[in-house]
Amino acid sequence: MHSFMTATGARVPDVGAARMRELDRIATETFGLDLLQMMENAGRALADTVRGFLVGNGGVTIMAGPGGNGGGGLAAARHLHGWGIPVRIVLAQPEARSSRAAAHQLGILRAANVPVGGPDMADAWVAEADVAIDALVGYGLGAPIEGETADLIRTLNRRARRIVSLDLPSGLDATHGVIGGAIVRPAGILTLALPKTGLADPTADLAELWLADIGIPPEAIRQLGITEYASPFRGDARLSLRCTGTWSARCREGAHTSHVPARAFAPAPGGGSGQG
């Protein structure tokens, strides 16, 4: 286990993909939380995070996958739209492949006349946006990303002015960190419920990192075996994090510092709670 800490020095435990999947199961089956409830909390926190990166009038383009991570991005799109911020959606896969929760979010956006396009719109819409949201793949990643999704990641890295990733950058394994293939290089990351172990990988070259409360009770986290867990969300539902773990001496520090400017990244070699 690595040690993530808030700006006030509170320690926050991390989890890999298997334990996060189990936490989602406990939250829904034992505590009765609905996926849409957690997705709604994730989406609002993401929208609020993205609003802090807006410096122009280009609005936001959301790159959404078909699973829970994409659904969280779509929920954020609805909040941004409601706040009067121009929003456009790029679907990584045909709408028919969307999960039930993601399809629900998309239906609301279509009713609100938010522009929705496919991968053919990615290049133009990402380049025109002030901020791009990476909601392609969540903690359920099982292998290096290739094919069309890899192409969308490269478009984000090449064309976006600023990228904010939901839960973890698409292409980064929640447990093992960098595993090859295409990977998003964001300016900011909003991870959900608990930080993911892979975020401690120094080779990921991550920037600002936050943790969002999505409504999972502390008792559910303790059922994972993290018996001494105490919620860090005592004053805010979104906290800045820094990593002080043992993955490497270069484990990222200073994640709570000021916003980093937009950067141009080279594509990586090679190549679904609002989370998976």
mmCIF file of C-alpha atoms in Angstrom:
data_model
loop_
_atom_site.group_PDB
_atom_site.id
_atom_site.type_symbol
_atom_site.label_atom_id
_atom_site.label_comp_id
_atom_site.label_asym_id
_atom_site.label_seq_id
_atom_site.Cartn_x
_atom_site.Cartn_y
_atom_site.Cartn_z
ATOM 1 C CA MET A 1 0.000 0.000 0.000
ATOM 2 C CA HIS A 2 1.176 3.502 -0.812
ATOM 3 C CA SER A 3 0.581 6.605 1.181
ATOM 4 C CA PHE A 4 -1.491 9.362 -0.315
ATOM 5 C CA MET A 5 -1.960 12.420 1.838
ATOM 6 C CA THR A 6 -4.257 15.414 1.807
ATOM 7 C CA ALA A 7 -2.888 18.956 1.981
ATOM 8 C CA THR A 8 -3.581 18.890 5.734
ATOM 9 C CA GLY A 9 -1.545 15.710 6.247
ATOM 10 C CA ALA A 10 -4.361 13.173 6.546
ATOM 11 C CA ARG A 11 -3.346 9.791 5.159
ATOM 12 C CA VAL A 12 -5.625 8.119 2.604
ATOM 13 C CA PRO A 13 -5.228 4.417 1.686
ATOM 14 C CA ASP A 14 -5.048 3.343 -1.954
ATOM 15 C CA VAL A 15 -6.616 0.385 -3.745
ATOM 16 C CA GLY A 16 -6.066 -1.524 -6.960
ATOM 17 C CA ALA A 17 -8.712 -2.558 -9.463
ATOM 18 C CA ALA A 18 -9.869 -5.724 -7.678
ATOM 19 C CA ARG A 19 -10.438 -4.007 -4.340
ATOM 20 C CA MET A 20 -12.177 -1.055 -5.982
ATOM 21 C CA ARG A 21 -14.471 -3.453 -7.809
ATOM 22 C CA GLU A 22 -15.231 -5.138 -4.493
ATOM 23 C CA LEU A 23 -15.925 -1.764 -2.864
ATOM 24 C CA ASP A 24 -18.410 -0.922 -5.601
ATOM 25 C CA ARG A 25 -20.079 -4.293 -5.015
ATOM 26 C CA ILE A 26 -20.290 -3.712 -1.251
ATOM 27 C CA ALA A 27 -21.668 -0.211 -1.769
ATOM 28 C CA THR A 28 -24.449 -1.400 -4.059
ATOM 29 C CA GLU A 29 -25.309 -4.842 -2.653
ATOM 30 C CA THR A 30 -24.772 -4.335 1.068
ATOM 31 C CA PHE A 31 -25.493 -0.628 1.511
ATOM 32 C CA GLY A 32 -28.045 -0.218 -1.286
ATOM 33 C CA LEU A 33 -26.360 2.637 -3.126
ATOM 34 C CA ASP A 34 -27.465 3.003 -6.721
ATOM 35 C CA LEU A 35 -24.858 3.324 -9.477
ATOM 36 C CA LEU A 36 -26.569 6.475 -10.733
ATOM 37 C CA GLN A 37 -26.248 8.054 -7.276
ATOM 38 C CA MET A 38 -22.488 7.554 -7.228
ATOM 39 C CA MET A 39 -22.192 8.592 -10.881
ATOM 40 C CA GLU A 40 -24.092 11.790 -10.143
ATOM 41 C CA ASN A 41 -21.722 12.668 -7.295
ATOM 42 C CA ALA A 42 -18.707 11.891 -9.487
ATOM 43 C CA GLY A 43 -20.061 13.998 -12.335
ATOM 44 C CA ARG A 44 -20.729 17.053 -10.218
ATOM 45 C CA ALA A 45 -17.283 16.875 -8.612
ATOM 46 C CA LEU A 46 -15.688 16.499 -12.040
ATOM 47 C CA ALA A 47 -17.598 19.458 -13.436
ATOM 48 C CA ASP A 48 -16.506 21.598 -10.506
ATOM 49 C CA THR A 49 -12.886 20.513 -11.026
ATOM 50 C CA VAL A 50 -12.994 21.287 -14.742
ATOM 51 C CA ARG A 51 -14.457 24.716 -14.088
ATOM 52 C CA GLY A 52 -11.213 25.597 -12.312
ATOM 53 C CA PHE A 53 -9.252 24.926 -15.514
ATOM 54 C CA LEU A 54 -11.350 27.149 -17.783
ATOM 55 C CA VAL A 55 -9.464 30.245 -18.893
ATOM 56 C CA GLY A 56 -11.119 30.983 -22.249
ATOM 57 C CA ASN A 57 -14.415 30.721 -24.083
ATOM 58 C CA GLY A 58 -13.863 27.442 -25.906
ATOM 59 C CA GLY A 59 -15.967 25.380 -23.531
ATOM 60 C CA VAL A 60 -15.477 21.713 -22.783
ATOM 61 C CA THR A 61 -15.312 18.585 -24.915
ATOM 62 C CA ILE A 62 -15.995 15.298 -23.154
ATOM 63 C CA MET A 63 -14.438 12.130 -24.573
ATOM 64 C CA ALA A 64 -16.755 9.431 -23.221
ATOM 65 C CA GLY A 65 -16.389 5.667 -23.226
ATOM 66 C CA PRO A 66 -19.377 3.308 -23.046
ATOM 67 C CA GLY A 67 -19.018 2.269 -19.391
ATOM 68 C CA GLY A 68 -19.242 3.813 -15.955
ATOM 69 C CA ASN A 69 -16.292 6.135 -16.505
ATOM 70 C CA GLY A 70 -17.966 7.542 -19.587
ATOM 71 C CA GLY A 71 -21.208 7.882 -17.673
ATOM 72 C CA GLY A 72 -19.455 10.001 -15.048
ATOM 73 C CA GLY A 73 -18.107 12.221 -17.805
ATOM 74 C CA LEU A 74 -21.601 12.584 -19.266
ATOM 75 C CA ALA A 75 -22.990 13.518 -15.847
ATOM 76 C CA ALA A 76 -20.309 16.215 -15.629
ATOM 77 C CA ALA A 77 -21.355 17.450 -19.068
ATOM 78 C CA ARG A 78 -24.898 17.984 -17.837
ATOM 79 C CA HIS A 79 -23.732 20.088 -14.891
ATOM 80 C CA LEU A 80 -21.408 22.161 -17.075
ATOM 81 C CA HIS A 81 -24.218 22.715 -19.568
ATOM 82 C CA GLY A 82 -26.490 23.800 -16.723
ATOM 83 C CA TRP A 83 -23.884 26.329 -15.619
ATOM 84 C CA GLY A 84 -23.899 27.918 -19.083
ATOM 85 C CA ILE A 85 -20.574 26.426 -20.237
ATOM 86 C CA PRO A 86 -20.524 25.222 -23.883
ATOM 87 C CA VAL A 87 -20.231 21.433 -23.963
ATOM 88 C CA ARG A 88 -19.785 18.852 -26.718
ATOM 89 C CA ILE A 89 -19.678 15.075 -26.410
ATOM 90 C CA VAL A 90 -17.500 12.667 -28.382
ATOM 91 C CA LEU A 91 -18.647 9.050 -27.998
ATOM 92 C CA ALA A 92 -15.798 6.556 -28.294
ATOM 93 C CA GLN A 93 -18.182 3.808 -29.388
ATOM 94 C CA PRO A 94 -21.671 3.660 -30.940
ATOM 95 C CA GLU A 95 -24.439 4.626 -28.547
ATOM 96 C CA ALA A 96 -25.923 1.120 -28.721
ATOM 97 C CA ARG A 97 -22.872 -0.217 -26.851
ATOM 98 C CA SER A 98 -23.334 2.118 -23.886
ATOM 99 C CA SER A 99 -24.070 0.707 -20.448
ATOM 100 C CA ARG A 100 -27.504 1.342 -19.012
ATOM 101 C CA ALA A 101 -26.258 4.100 -16.726
ATOM 102 C CA ALA A 102 -24.242 5.823 -19.463
ATOM 103 C CA ALA A 103 -27.199 5.613 -21.857
ATOM 104 C CA HIS A 104 -29.382 7.231 -19.199
ATOM 105 C CA GLN A 105 -26.982 10.161 -18.891
ATOM 106 C CA LEU A 106 -26.730 10.485 -22.660
ATOM 107 C CA GLY A 107 -30.504 10.575 -23.042
ATOM 108 C CA ILE A 108 -30.697 13.615 -20.755
ATOM 109 C CA LEU A 109 -28.014 15.415 -22.751
ATOM 110 C CA ARG A 110 -29.734 14.698 -26.051
ATOM 111 C CA ALA A 111 -33.007 16.049 -24.650
ATOM 112 C CA ALA A 112 -31.097 19.208 -23.696
ATOM 113 C CA ASN A 113 -29.742 19.484 -27.270
ATOM 114 C CA VAL A 114 -26.103 19.110 -26.222
ATOM 115 C CA PRO A 115 -24.063 18.290 -29.368
ATOM 116 C CA VAL A 116 -23.071 14.616 -29.559
ATOM 117 C CA GLY A 117 -20.704 13.183 -32.162
ATOM 118 C CA GLY A 118 -18.546 10.178 -32.880
ATOM 119 C CA PRO A 119 -14.784 9.694 -33.207
ATOM 120 C CA ASP A 120 -14.780 11.588 -36.506
ATOM 121 C CA MET A 121 -15.510 14.796 -34.554
ATOM 122 C CA ALA A 122 -12.780 14.258 -31.968
ATOM 123 C CA ASP A 123 -9.951 16.144 -33.648
ATOM 124 C CA ALA A 124 -11.904 19.339 -34.287
ATOM 125 C CA TRP A 125 -13.930 19.417 -31.085
ATOM 126 C CA VAL A 126 -10.951 18.673 -28.827
ATOM 127 C CA ALA A 127 -8.831 21.354 -30.526
ATOM 128 C CA GLU A 128 -11.585 23.976 -30.180
ATOM 129 C CA ALA A 129 -12.283 23.310 -26.490
ATOM 130 C CA ASP A 130 -10.682 25.138 -23.604
ATOM 131 C CA VAL A 131 -10.654 21.878 -21.617
ATOM 132 C CA ALA A 132 -11.057 18.252 -22.681
ATOM 133 C CA ILE A 133 -12.399 15.648 -20.258
ATOM 134 C CA ASP A 134 -10.926 12.175 -20.473
ATOM 135 C CA ALA A 135 -13.726 9.764 -19.493
ATOM 136 C CA LEU A 136 -12.773 6.928 -21.812
ATOM 137 C CA VAL A 137 -11.654 4.083 -19.535
ATOM 138 C CA GLY A 138 -11.795 3.697 -15.763
ATOM 139 C CA TYR A 139 -10.297 1.248 -13.304
ATOM 140 C CA GLY A 140 -11.548 -1.730 -15.339
ATOM 141 C CA LEU A 141 -8.648 -1.549 -17.805
ATOM 142 C CA GLY A 142 -7.260 -5.050 -18.332
ATOM 143 C CA ALA A 143 -4.643 -4.635 -21.067
ATOM 144 C CA PRO A 144 -2.748 -1.903 -22.921
ATOM 145 C CA ILE A 145 -5.110 0.225 -25.005
ATOM 146 C CA GLU A 146 -4.918 -0.184 -28.758
ATOM 147 C CA GLY A 147 -7.118 0.466 -31.791
ATOM 148 C CA GLU A 148 -9.713 3.237 -31.993
ATOM 149 C CA THR A 149 -9.551 4.102 -28.300
ATOM 150 C CA ALA A 150 -5.774 4.497 -28.574
ATOM 151 C CA ASP A 151 -6.329 6.845 -31.503
ATOM 152 C CA LEU A 152 -8.675 8.954 -29.371
ATOM 153 C CA ILE A 153 -6.081 9.091 -26.593
ATOM 154 C CA ARG A 154 -3.463 10.298 -29.051
ATOM 155 C CA THR A 155 -5.899 12.929 -30.299
ATOM 156 C CA LEU A 156 -6.371 14.158 -26.731
ATOM 157 C CA ASN A 157 -2.631 14.338 -26.096
ATOM 158 C CA ARG A 158 -1.901 16.040 -29.407
ATOM 159 C CA ARG A 159 -4.810 18.480 -29.703
ATOM 160 C CA ALA A 160 -6.136 19.340 -26.225
ATOM 161 C CA ARG A 161 -5.130 22.558 -24.512
ATOM 162 C CA ARG A 162 -5.791 21.036 -21.093
ATOM 163 C CA ILE A 163 -6.992 17.560 -20.126
ATOM 164 C CA VAL A 164 -8.749 16.526 -16.936
ATOM 165 C CA SER A 165 -9.090 12.757 -16.398
ATOM 166 C CA LEU A 166 -11.841 11.073 -14.399
ATOM 167 C CA ASP A 167 -10.656 8.564 -11.769
ATOM 168 C CA LEU A 168 -7.323 7.932 -13.529
ATOM 169 C CA PRO A 169 -5.860 8.702 -16.959
ATOM 170 C CA SER A 170 -7.199 6.350 -19.624
ATOM 171 C CA GLY A 171 -4.513 3.767 -20.349
ATOM 172 C CA LEU A 172 -3.091 3.800 -16.803
ATOM 173 C CA ASP A 173 -3.720 0.507 -15.013
ATOM 174 C CA ALA A 174 -5.369 1.104 -11.626
ATOM 175 C CA THR A 175 -3.185 -1.529 -9.966
ATOM 176 C CA HIS A 176 0.064 -1.615 -11.925
ATOM 177 C CA GLY A 177 0.419 1.913 -13.304
ATOM 178 C CA VAL A 178 1.995 2.209 -16.747
ATOM 179 C CA ILE A 179 1.625 -1.082 -18.648
ATOM 180 C CA GLY A 180 2.345 0.097 -22.199
ATOM 181 C CA GLY A 181 -0.002 1.228 -24.928
ATOM 182 C CA ALA A 182 -1.516 4.669 -25.303
ATOM 183 C CA ILE A 183 -2.052 6.704 -22.127
ATOM 184 C CA VAL A 184 -3.634 10.097 -21.548
ATOM 185 C CA ARG A 185 -1.305 12.789 -20.170
ATOM 186 C CA PRO A 186 -3.610 15.088 -18.196
ATOM 187 C CA ALA A 187 -3.107 18.384 -16.397
ATOM 188 C CA GLY A 188 -5.431 17.198 -13.645
ATOM 189 C CA ILE A 189 -6.984 13.985 -12.340
ATOM 190 C CA LEU A 190 -10.062 13.553 -10.167
ATOM 191 C CA THR A 191 -9.954 10.087 -8.604
ATOM 192 C CA LEU A 192 -13.036 8.706 -6.863
ATOM 193 C CA ALA A 193 -13.685 7.355 -3.362
ATOM 194 C CA LEU A 194 -10.097 6.115 -2.828
ATOM 195 C CA PRO A 195 -6.898 6.840 -4.780
ATOM 196 C CA LYS A 196 -5.804 4.081 -7.133
ATOM 197 C CA THR A 197 -2.448 2.374 -6.566
ATOM 198 C CA GLY A 198 -1.378 2.962 -10.174
ATOM 199 C CA LEU A 199 -1.462 6.708 -9.599
ATOM 200 C CA ALA A 200 1.713 6.323 -7.510
ATOM 201 C CA ASP A 201 3.716 5.183 -10.552
ATOM 202 C CA PRO A 202 6.205 8.027 -11.121
ATOM 203 C CA THR A 203 6.614 7.124 -14.797
ATOM 204 C CA ALA A 204 3.021 8.205 -15.366
ATOM 205 C CA ASP A 205 4.212 11.837 -15.016
ATOM 206 C CA LEU A 206 0.968 12.949 -13.401
ATOM 207 C CA ALA A 207 0.099 16.512 -12.508
ATOM 208 C CA GLU A 208 -2.584 17.734 -10.117
ATOM 209 C CA LEU A 209 -4.516 15.042 -8.264
ATOM 210 C CA TRP A 210 -7.774 15.317 -6.337
ATOM 211 C CA LEU A 211 -9.964 12.845 -4.483
ATOM 212 C CA ALA A 212 -13.758 13.101 -4.642
ATOM 213 C CA ASP A 213 -16.360 11.813 -2.214
ATOM 214 C CA ILE A 214 -19.018 9.919 -4.201
ATOM 215 C CA GLY A 215 -21.170 8.956 -1.221
ATOM 216 C CA ILE A 216 -19.720 5.568 -0.237
ATOM 217 C CA PRO A 217 -20.041 5.204 3.564
ATOM 218 C CA PRO A 218 -16.826 4.728 5.582
ATOM 219 C CA GLU A 219 -18.297 1.457 6.879
ATOM 220 C CA ALA A 220 -18.226 0.051 3.335
ATOM 221 C CA ILE A 221 -14.526 0.865 3.037
ATOM 222 C CA ARG A 222 -13.839 -0.785 6.392
ATOM 223 C CA GLN A 223 -15.472 -3.954 5.084
ATOM 224 C CA LEU A 224 -12.609 -4.144 2.589
ATOM 225 C CA GLY A 225 -10.325 -4.779 5.553
ATOM 226 C CA ILE A 226 -9.203 -1.165 5.864
ATOM 227 C CA THR A 227 -10.429 -1.247 9.445
ATOM 228 C CA GLU A 228 -8.881 2.025 10.613
ATOM 229 C CA TYR A 229 -10.242 4.074 7.718
ATOM 230 C CA ALA A 230 -11.490 7.527 8.697
ATOM 231 C CA SER A 231 -13.132 9.716 6.104
ATOM 232 C CA PRO A 232 -10.918 12.637 5.022
ATOM 233 C CA PHE A 233 -13.980 14.492 3.717
ATOM 234 C CA ARG A 234 -14.734 16.511 6.820
ATOM 235 C CA GLY A 235 -14.678 19.962 5.301
ATOM 236 C CA ASP A 236 -14.944 19.407 1.565
ATOM 237 C CA ALA A 237 -16.231 16.761 -0.846
ATOM 238 C CA ARG A 238 -13.123 17.208 -3.016
ATOM 239 C CA LEU A 239 -9.576 17.158 -1.652
ATOM 240 C CA SER A 240 -6.130 17.736 -3.099
ATOM 241 C CA LEU A 241 -3.800 14.728 -2.771
ATOM 242 C CA ARG A 242 -0.075 14.138 -2.901
ATOM 243 C CA CYS A 243 1.732 10.810 -2.926
ATOM 244 C CA THR A 244 4.376 9.930 -0.336
ATOM 245 C CA GLY A 245 4.444 6.199 -0.969
ATOM 246 C CA THR A 246 7.208 3.655 -1.444
ATOM 247 C CA TRP A 247 6.657 2.755 -5.118
ATOM 248 C CA SER A 248 9.660 4.929 -5.866
ATOM 249 C CA ALA A 249 11.662 7.716 -4.269
ATOM 250 C CA ARG A 250 10.271 9.820 -7.126
ATOM 251 C CA CYS A 251 6.692 9.189 -6.030
ATOM 252 C CA ARG A 252 4.911 12.357 -7.057
ATOM 253 C CA GLU A 253 4.914 15.225 -4.576
ATOM 254 C CA GLY A 254 3.294 18.619 -4.632
ATOM 255 C CA ALA A 255 0.030 17.665 -6.310
ATOM 256 C CA HIS A 256 -1.704 20.453 -4.396
ATOM 257 C CA THR A 257 0.293 23.240 -6.043
ATOM 258 C CA SER A 258 -1.081 25.679 -8.602
ATOM 259 C CA HIS A 259 -2.568 24.629 -11.926
ATOM 260 C CA VAL A 260 -0.016 23.573 -14.486
ATOM 261 C CA PRO A 261 -0.272 25.124 -17.955
ATOM 262 C CA ALA A 262 -1.317 23.199 -21.025
ATOM 263 C CA ARG A 263 1.439 20.901 -22.293
ATOM 264 C CA ALA A 264 2.080 19.037 -25.506
ATOM 265 C CA PHE A 265 2.698 15.337 -24.945
ATOM 266 C CA ALA A 266 4.037 12.744 -27.333
ATOM 267 C CA PRO A 267 1.844 9.657 -27.692
ATOM 268 C CA ALA A 268 2.896 6.720 -25.567
ATOM 269 C CA PRO A 269 4.640 3.881 -27.387
ATOM 270 C CA GLY A 270 2.535 0.967 -28.536
ATOM 271 C CA GLY A 271 -0.370 0.666 -29.991
ATOM 272 C CA GLY A 272 -15.894 1.272 -16.924
ATOM 273 C CA SER A 273 -19.770 4.326 -10.228
ATOM 274 C CA GLY A 274 -18.516 6.648 -12.882
ATOM 275 C CA GLN A 275 -15.362 4.614 -12.526
ATOM 276 C CA GLY A 276 -15.211 1.210 -14.143
#
